[in-house]
């Protein structure tokens, strides 16, 4: 029996996604023919912005190549638009005259950019931003001309402007309203965005209404509605003119909105309003004709983002496969801007109306703004700028209508305890439900990613991209996908062999950047970014802390720490907790303390109303519930008493755990507590790629658990066993035995040398356990067993400790008491 014929008009994102879903459900059901007006196979339209910005090529963004059509028995006709649908004859007719009969028809013709019909709108050099041809036209103009005007300060306009700027053009964005992206952002977030774009050189003319495109054949300028006094905005080069102010332009990109492309359906007598009207099964008024994508109007709404279209595609495929069980009920949408280095997220209805409540977190210094609009303890809308990692979580709460009263007071601080940022993002994703959408561009949920990782044994980001498509489009969910990988397969995932760029700002890996910093003597962040041709002049939240660390580790005394490139915990010397308060942990060297230490801690707790004190596993006391504004004064009081930070939050030396040792213990073989104090005095204050823990056990009973530490010492009668690369975290790793030495001096030297090798060579956020596995124990032994190399490493460590984050190495080397040099500089910023 011959198969039914399915014809798809429109080889774009929604139509082909429907075919992909259909092939999963009923691969043999139809003979499929696809007509595409563009001469390309199916590509990812949303990635046109990175193509324009030079961050991707057209080949990179092809979603399904010609092979895919052939493999699935699909006939593809490109470059031949359908010009008519004959519903009586059940066939489509193309511009070239070809006829194709159908049993079912799927219309997915997308939309057209709206071109404002002002005089001159049809001049050469006036274009929209919709397809590869538009990108080619913009790139060609950028090679030949200098001045571009983008009309429209929405998502598309700003992405176009950014791309043109990256191609060397002077770009002015003209916007009718006083707020950029006003459909996605409120005023505070929009002004942060505008300031950041202005810093990069983008110019703006706000509240400007275009009245005319000037020029003969080709555009030469744009005129506005204001009168002869002209525009005040000199930055945009707006000149007064008789009929209104004007700016020069060699290229005008109109990005002022889209209109559903429904002309074929309309001509065929299918009911249309603002778009092609469909019901909840994505059928038009003709039950043989389905429609998906930007061309449709569902329950009165037309969508312009891919996530809802992918939901529509699933439902349409389900009905085409005659399973008939799903319904499309509309979507809530979220938006991100694809300008490298700008983190922006918006979802739902963020304009508060009567009865709504608003939660706002604003940290201008850090460039962070978060706003949640709440009604009846449920999130209605969210706007985030600067720190958007919790956007997915807020969006999930919004979509599921979750009652947030139980965690409302801390919701703006995110879903986890930032204190242990190495695991923090994993905690965030661990708490997300399986149906939480991770990749909005490709409609991939957390459950799909976890499933693929587990069932297909995936270990790298590239594998996940290839199997699920998550993070393969705009890339803004890459951090989340990596966290899912880390929490599903453990920290070992990064040991995958393929080259992984440091972040979206560069193609270069951590190792290449570290090598470049050393070899080419790059001594500040801008030198690194310019040497490696960073895509974003300012870097991003992922690369800034890493670069800051690499520079500190490689150029002690020459490079100065950039506090703004640190996480809030490291800036405030406190560990932010889920309710937004901080915990404070004074250091206790080797676990020792004195009555006066305890008295000072008790006094501070009473003075600052600390609600809870807890003895930690790292042998010190955690003071919970400290208010951010009390941190400076509390630390001032503690440091007067000689107490310093235990860095319980930092990528730094944390604790040196000890047991009682031979002074008190019947089994003790050496002075483990005393050695622990010496080790901690030697190493504290040093920044590390990740947290770093030590322990000294006085005998092989190993009460201090030295064999799951980064550097562990097990004392024996004849000396000291040195162990490295242990980890007691999510994935427990027992240490490797490095060697045995006879004296405390040797322990200190090996510890300094090992620590320095790790500091100089490991990747930022790589603990010693994966580092040792990656480089191999023998490699470390080779370096440390060579006396000259070991001594040189230890000396470099000692030198860098002169510039350690709190106290000078020199004073300790001279044998000063630990408490004498406990100065601490903190900020509540
Ligand atoms: C530059 C840019 C950036 C974007 N960024 C984002 C983003 O970050 N996030 C997001 O969610 N969305 C984004 N979008 C929107 C997103 O790309 C669209 O929502 C999505 O592509 C719509 O899919 P569609 O299949 O309905 O239409 P399209 O992908 O446009 O596909 C329609 C296809 O039908 C073809 N066609 C039309 N008429 C005919 C005919 N008569 N015969 C044959 N073929 C025909 C068209 O040529 C086109 O190829 C962006 C869009 C652009 C242009």
Short mmCIF file of C-alpha atoms and ligand atoms in Angstrom, two decimals, residues 9-15 35-38 45-46 48-49 81-82 108-110 129-130 155-156 159 261 264 293-294 304-306 309 338, ligand 1:
data_model
loop_
_atom_site.label_atom_id
_atom_site.label_comp_id
_atom_site.label_asym_id
_atom_site.label_seq_id
_atom_site.Cartn_x
_atom_site.Cartn_y
_atom_site.Cartn_z
CA UNK A 9 5.86 24.43 3.13
CA UNK A 10 8.75 26.19 4.84
CA UNK A 11 12.09 24.54 5.54
CA UNK A 12 12.60 26.55 8.75
CA UNK A 13 12.87 25.87 12.45
CA UNK A 14 9.29 24.95 13.37
CA UNK A 15 8.44 22.93 10.26
CA UNK A 35 9.60 23.16 -0.05
CA UNK A 36 11.92 25.91 1.12
CA UNK A 37 12.10 29.37 -0.42
CA UNK A 38 15.70 29.78 0.78
CA UNK A 45 17.92 31.02 12.51
CA UNK A 46 18.55 32.28 16.00
CA UNK A 48 22.33 34.35 12.62
CA UNK A 49 23.40 36.90 15.24
CA UNK A 81 8.78 28.97 -3.07
CA UNK A 82 5.26 27.58 -3.05
CA UNK A 108 5.35 26.64 8.46
CA UNK A 109 6.18 29.77 6.55
CA UNK A 110 7.42 31.78 9.52
CA UNK A 129 17.30 40.89 9.67
CA UNK A 130 15.75 37.54 9.01
CA UNK A 155 16.42 41.84 20.88
CA UNK A 156 16.95 41.56 17.15
CA UNK A 159 22.01 41.77 18.14
CA UNK A 261 3.68 35.09 6.78
CA UNK A 264 -0.55 31.50 1.02
CA UNK A 293 5.59 28.36 13.89
CA UNK A 294 5.57 32.11 13.73
CA UNK A 304 8.20 35.09 17.93
CA UNK A 305 10.55 32.80 19.87
CA UNK A 306 11.50 29.21 19.22
CA UNK A 309 7.20 26.72 18.35
CA UNK A 338 22.85 36.75 22.50
C1 LIG B 1 18.50 37.08 13.85
C2 LIG B 1 17.48 36.34 14.65
C3 LIG B 1 17.74 36.02 15.98
C4 LIG B 1 16.81 35.32 16.72
N1 LIG B 1 17.10 35.02 18.02
C5 LIG B 1 16.22 34.29 18.73
C6 LIG B 1 16.51 33.87 20.05
O1 LIG B 1 17.56 34.19 20.60
N2 LIG B 1 15.63 33.11 20.71
C7 LIG B 1 14.47 32.71 20.14
O2 LIG B 1 13.71 32.00 20.76
N3 LIG B 1 14.15 33.11 18.89
C8 LIG B 1 14.98 33.88 18.18
N4 LIG B 1 14.66 34.27 16.90
C9 LIG B 1 13.35 33.89 16.34
C10 LIG B 1 13.38 32.49 15.76
O3 LIG B 1 14.41 32.35 14.85
C11 LIG B 1 12.05 32.21 15.12
O4 LIG B 1 11.06 32.23 16.14
C12 LIG B 1 11.99 30.87 14.39
O5 LIG B 1 12.98 30.76 13.43
C13 LIG B 1 10.62 30.74 13.72
O6 LIG B 1 10.54 29.50 13.12
P1 LIG B 1 9.55 29.28 11.90
O7 LIG B 1 9.78 27.89 11.39
O8 LIG B 1 8.19 29.67 12.27
O9 LIG B 1 10.04 30.31 10.81
P2 LIG B 1 11.40 30.30 9.99
O10 LIG B 1 12.48 29.72 10.78
O11 LIG B 1 11.56 31.68 9.50
O12 LIG B 1 11.11 29.35 8.77
C14 LIG B 1 10.19 29.67 7.78
C15 LIG B 1 10.75 29.25 6.46
O13 LIG B 1 9.71 29.21 5.53
C16 LIG B 1 10.21 29.68 4.29
N5 LIG B 1 9.08 30.11 3.45
C17 LIG B 1 8.28 31.17 3.61
N6 LIG B 1 7.34 31.21 2.63
C18 LIG B 1 7.56 30.14 1.84
C19 LIG B 1 6.95 29.63 0.68
N7 LIG B 1 5.90 30.23 0.13
N8 LIG B 1 7.44 28.51 0.13
C20 LIG B 1 8.52 27.87 0.66
N9 LIG B 1 9.14 28.32 1.78
C21 LIG B 1 8.66 29.44 2.36
C22 LIG B 1 11.11 30.81 4.69
O14 LIG B 1 12.01 31.13 3.68
C23 LIG B 1 11.79 30.21 5.91
O15 LIG B 1 12.95 29.52 5.53
C24 LIG B 1 15.57 34.97 16.14
C25 LIG B 1 15.30 35.32 14.80
C26 LIG B 1 16.25 36.00 14.07
C27 LIG B 1 15.94 36.36 12.64
#
